PDB file of C-alpha atoms in Angstrom:
ATOM      1  CA  ILE A   1     120.270 241.359-105.713  1.00 61.00           C
ATOM      2  CA  GLN A   2     117.705 243.894-107.474  1.00 63.00           C
ATOM      3  CA  ILE A   3     119.202 247.103-107.751  1.00 69.00           C
ATOM      4  CA  GLY A   4     117.438 249.806-109.585  1.00 74.00           C
ATOM      5  CA  ASN A   5     120.247 251.183-111.672  1.00 77.00           C
ATOM      6  CA  PRO A   6     123.608 249.501-110.559  1.00 78.00           C
ATOM      7  CA  VAL A   7     126.780 251.589-111.444  1.00 80.00           C
ATOM      8  CA  SER A   8     128.821 248.475-112.932  1.00 85.00           C
ATOM      9  CA  PHE A   9     125.834 247.077-114.910  1.00 86.00           C
ATOM     10  CA  PRO A  10     127.672 247.842-118.464  1.00 90.00           C
ATOM     11  CA  ARG A  11     131.091 246.039-116.945  1.00 91.00           C
ATOM     12  CA  ALA A  12     128.628 242.923-115.583  1.00 87.00           C
ATOM     13  CA  VAL A  13     126.918 242.635-119.253  1.00 91.00           C
ATOM     14  CA  ARG A  14     130.419 242.837-120.687  1.00 94.00           C
ATOM     15  CA  ALA A  15     131.934 240.219-118.199  1.00 92.00           C
ATOM     16  CA  LEU A  16     128.856 237.910-118.581  1.00 91.00           C
ATOM     17  CA  GLU A  17     129.019 237.893-122.543  1.00 95.00           C
ATOM     18  CA  ALA A  18     132.558 237.663-122.634  1.00 96.00           C
ATOM     19  CA  MET A  19     132.171 234.471-120.400  1.00 92.00           C
ATOM     20  CA  ASP A  20     129.148 232.918-122.273  1.00 91.00           C
ATOM     21  CA  GLY A  21     127.041 233.600-119.148  1.00 91.00           C
ATOM     22  CA  VAL A  22     124.055 233.112-118.180  1.00 90.00           C
ATOM     23  CA  VAL A  23     121.639 234.952-115.793  1.00 90.00           C
ATOM     24  CA  GLU A  24     119.297 233.261-113.801  1.00 93.00           C
ATOM     25  CA  GLN A  25     116.969 234.915-110.459  1.00 92.00           C
ATOM     26  CA  ALA A  26     115.958 233.272-106.845  1.00 94.00           C
ATOM     27  CA  SER A  27     112.976 234.235-105.137  1.00 94.00           C
ATOM     28  CA  GLU A  28     112.834 235.168-101.628  1.00 94.00           C
ATOM     29  CA  ASP A  29     111.915 231.741-100.528  1.00 96.00           C
ATOM     30  CA  GLU A  30     114.692 229.773-102.395  1.00 97.00           C
ATOM     31  CA  LEU A  31     117.258 232.335-101.316  1.00 95.00           C
ATOM     32  CA  ALA A  32     116.140 232.066 -97.717  1.00 97.00           C
ATOM     33  CA  GLU A  33     116.092 227.851 -97.853  1.00 97.00           C
ATOM     34  CA  ALA A  34     119.142 228.134 -99.711  1.00 96.00           C
ATOM     35  CA  ALA A  35     120.648 230.189 -96.363  1.00 96.00           C
ATOM     36  CA  ALA A  36     119.530 227.991 -94.004  1.00 95.00           C
ATOM     37  CA  ARG A  37     120.747 224.509 -95.910  1.00 95.00           C
ATOM     38  CA  ALA A  38     124.341 226.229 -95.878  1.00 94.00           C
ATOM     39  CA  ASP A  39     123.918 227.304 -92.835  1.00 93.00           C
ATOM     40  CA  ARG A  40     123.385 223.736 -91.269  1.00 92.00           C
ATOM     41  CA  THR A  41     126.810 223.004 -92.708  1.00 92.00           C
ATOM     42  CA  GLY A  42     128.227 225.797 -90.729  1.00 90.00           C
ATOM     43  CA  MET A  43     128.586 228.474 -93.412  1.00 90.00           C
ATOM     44  CA  TYR A  44     126.314 230.932 -91.810  1.00 91.00           C
ATOM     45  CA  THR A  45     125.472 232.633 -95.086  1.00 92.00           C
ATOM     46  CA  CYS A  46     124.566 236.231 -95.977  1.00 93.00           C
ATOM     47  CA  PRO A  47     121.152 236.524 -98.095  1.00 92.00           C
ATOM     48  CA  HIS A  48     123.307 237.482-101.244  1.00 91.00           C
ATOM     49  CA  THR A  49     125.876 234.679-100.971  1.00 94.00           C
ATOM     50  CA  ALA A  50     122.249 232.491-100.589  1.00 95.00           C
ATOM     51  CA  VAL A  51     121.080 233.916-104.043  1.00 94.00           C
ATOM     52  CA  ALA A  52     124.061 232.754-105.643  1.00 94.00           C
ATOM     53  CA  LEU A  53     123.784 229.187-103.864  1.00 96.00           C
ATOM     54  CA  ALA A  54     120.254 229.059-105.069  1.00 97.00           C
ATOM     55  CA  VAL A  55     120.797 229.837-108.289  1.00 96.00           C
ATOM     56  CA  LEU A  56     123.520 227.210-108.615  1.00 95.00           C
ATOM     57  CA  GLU A  57     121.192 224.465-107.389  1.00 95.00           C
ATOM     58  CA  LYS A  58     118.524 225.672-110.109  1.00 96.00           C
ATOM     59  CA  LEU A  59     121.500 225.474-112.725  1.00 96.00           C
ATOM     60  CA  VAL A  60     122.277 222.088-111.389  1.00 95.00           C
ATOM     61  CA  ALA A  61     118.815 220.857-111.686  1.00 95.00           C
ATOM     62  CA  ARG A  62     118.346 221.979-115.117  1.00 95.00           C
ATOM     63  CA  GLY A  63     121.705 220.664-116.242  1.00 95.00           C
ATOM     64  CA  VAL A  64     123.223 223.944-117.063  1.00 94.00           C
ATOM     65  CA  ILE A  65     125.694 223.195-114.658  1.00 94.00           C
ATOM     66  CA  GLN A  66     126.908 219.065-114.710  1.00 93.00           C
ATOM     67  CA  SER A  67     128.321 217.188-111.691  1.00 85.00           C
ATOM     68  CA  HIS A  68     131.609 217.413-113.239  1.00 92.00           C
ATOM     69  CA  HIS A  69     131.901 221.082-113.625  1.00 91.00           C
ATOM     70  CA  ARG A  70     133.728 222.915-111.088  1.00 91.00           C
ATOM     71  CA  THR A  71     131.992 225.917-109.662  1.00 91.00           C
ATOM     72  CA  VAL A  72     133.111 228.593-107.320  1.00 91.00           C
ATOM     73  CA  VAL A  73     130.693 230.240-105.398  1.00 89.00           C
ATOM     74  CA  VAL A  74     131.999 233.573-103.706  1.00 86.00           C
ATOM     75  CA  SER A  75     130.786 234.742 -99.849  1.00 86.00           C
ATOM     76  CA  THR A  76     130.253 238.511 -99.858  1.00 79.00           C
ATOM     77  CA  ALA A  77     129.440 238.718 -96.651  1.00 86.00           C
ATOM     78  CA  SER A  78     128.794 237.206 -92.973  1.00 88.00           C
ATOM     79  CA  GLY A  79     125.900 236.141 -91.971  1.00 90.00           C
ATOM     80  CA  LEU A  80     126.071 238.062 -88.414  1.00 93.00           C
ATOM     81  CA  LYS A  81     125.607 241.478 -90.596  1.00 92.00           C
ATOM     82  CA  PHE A  82     122.029 239.512 -90.927  1.00 93.00           C
ATOM     83  CA  THR A  83     121.003 238.072 -87.659  1.00 92.00           C
ATOM     84  CA  GLU A  84     117.464 239.400 -87.904  1.00 94.00           C
ATOM     85  CA  PHE A  85     116.724 237.560 -91.116  1.00 94.00           C
ATOM     86  CA  LYS A  86     117.977 234.617 -89.916  1.00 94.00           C
ATOM     87  CA  VAL A  87     116.219 234.644 -86.707  1.00 93.00           C
ATOM     88  CA  ARG A  88     112.806 235.609 -88.515  1.00 94.00           C
ATOM     89  CA  TYR A  89     113.371 232.564 -90.700  1.00 95.00           C
ATOM     90  CA  HIS A  90     113.448 230.236 -87.865  1.00 94.00           C
ATOM     91  CA  GLU A  91     110.622 232.038 -86.332  1.00 94.00           C
ATOM     92  CA  ARG A  92     108.778 231.584 -89.656  1.00 95.00           C
ATOM     93  CA  ALA A  93     107.981 235.483 -89.901  1.00 96.00           C
ATOM     94  CA  ILE A  94     109.051 236.284 -93.279  1.00 95.00           C
ATOM     95  CA  ALA A  95     106.449 237.014 -95.480  1.00 95.00           C
ATOM     96  CA  GLY A  96     106.354 234.467 -98.331  1.00 94.00           C
ATOM     97  CA  VAL A  97     108.780 232.105 -96.974  1.00 96.00           C
ATOM     98  CA  SER A  98     107.809 228.681 -96.349  1.00 94.00           C
ATOM     99  CA  SER A  99     111.085 228.214 -93.607  1.00 96.00           C
ATOM    100  CA  ARG A 100     111.039 224.426 -94.769  1.00 95.00           C
ATOM    101  CA  SER A 101     114.769 223.978 -92.671  1.00 93.00           C
ATOM    102  CA  ALA A 102     113.497 226.053 -89.698  1.00 93.00           C
ATOM    103  CA  ASN A 103     115.025 225.411 -86.303  1.00 89.00           C
ATOM    104  CA  GLN A 104     112.153 227.163 -83.922  1.00 83.00           C
ATOM    105  CA  PRO A 105     113.833 228.932 -81.008  1.00 84.00           C
ATOM    106  CA  ILE A 106     113.165 227.741 -77.629  1.00 88.00           C
ATOM    107  CA  ASP A 107     112.618 230.186 -74.777  1.00 90.00           C
ATOM    108  CA  LEU A 108     114.492 229.248 -71.904  1.00 94.00           C
ATOM    109  CA  PRO A 109     115.134 230.735 -67.986  1.00 95.00           C
ATOM    110  CA  ASN A 110     118.910 231.962 -67.558  1.00 96.00           C
ATOM    111  CA  ASP A 111     119.219 228.468 -65.840  1.00 96.00           C
ATOM    112  CA  LEU A 112     121.941 225.594 -67.004  1.00 96.00           C
ATOM    113  CA  GLY A 113     119.576 222.966 -65.443  1.00 96.00           C
ATOM    114  CA  ALA A 114     116.397 224.002 -67.562  1.00 95.00           C
ATOM    115  CA  VAL A 115     119.220 224.397 -71.000  1.00 95.00           C
ATOM    116  CA  ALA A 116     120.296 220.829 -70.196  1.00 96.00           C
ATOM    117  CA  ASP A 117     117.015 219.392 -69.916  1.00 96.00           C
ATOM    118  CA  VAL A 118     115.751 220.749 -73.204  1.00 93.00           C
ATOM    119  CA  ILE A 119     119.129 219.403 -74.501  1.00 93.00           C
ATOM    120  CA  ARG A 120     118.521 216.006 -72.805  1.00 95.00           C
ATOM    121  CA  ALA A 121     114.795 215.900 -74.311  1.00 93.00           C
ATOM    122  CA  MET A 122     115.882 216.532 -77.767  1.00 85.00           C
TER     123      MET A 122
END
């Protein structure tokens, strides 16, 4: 997450060097798509966790992390705190984000029959 002057920067660099780590970045599109893919598994991720997931995918694709490696991604927050981001993704309303996994919202009246009809038609 882009932060102008993080207070823990020196500590993060020391940890990165001690663990022979790597640094990677994710675009807004990459993080939004990673969040949407994770959400389909029931995770309902926050954008911060989605950055880690997007970067994990990139590092696996480049072979930096191999299939036999064990990797842990720590989820730092609930997606519930970012509902507007989630809705905007599915409405295809985030500039620069392709929303390839969008699940377009359907507006329905407050009527059980109307909801049931739409579900049956899907």
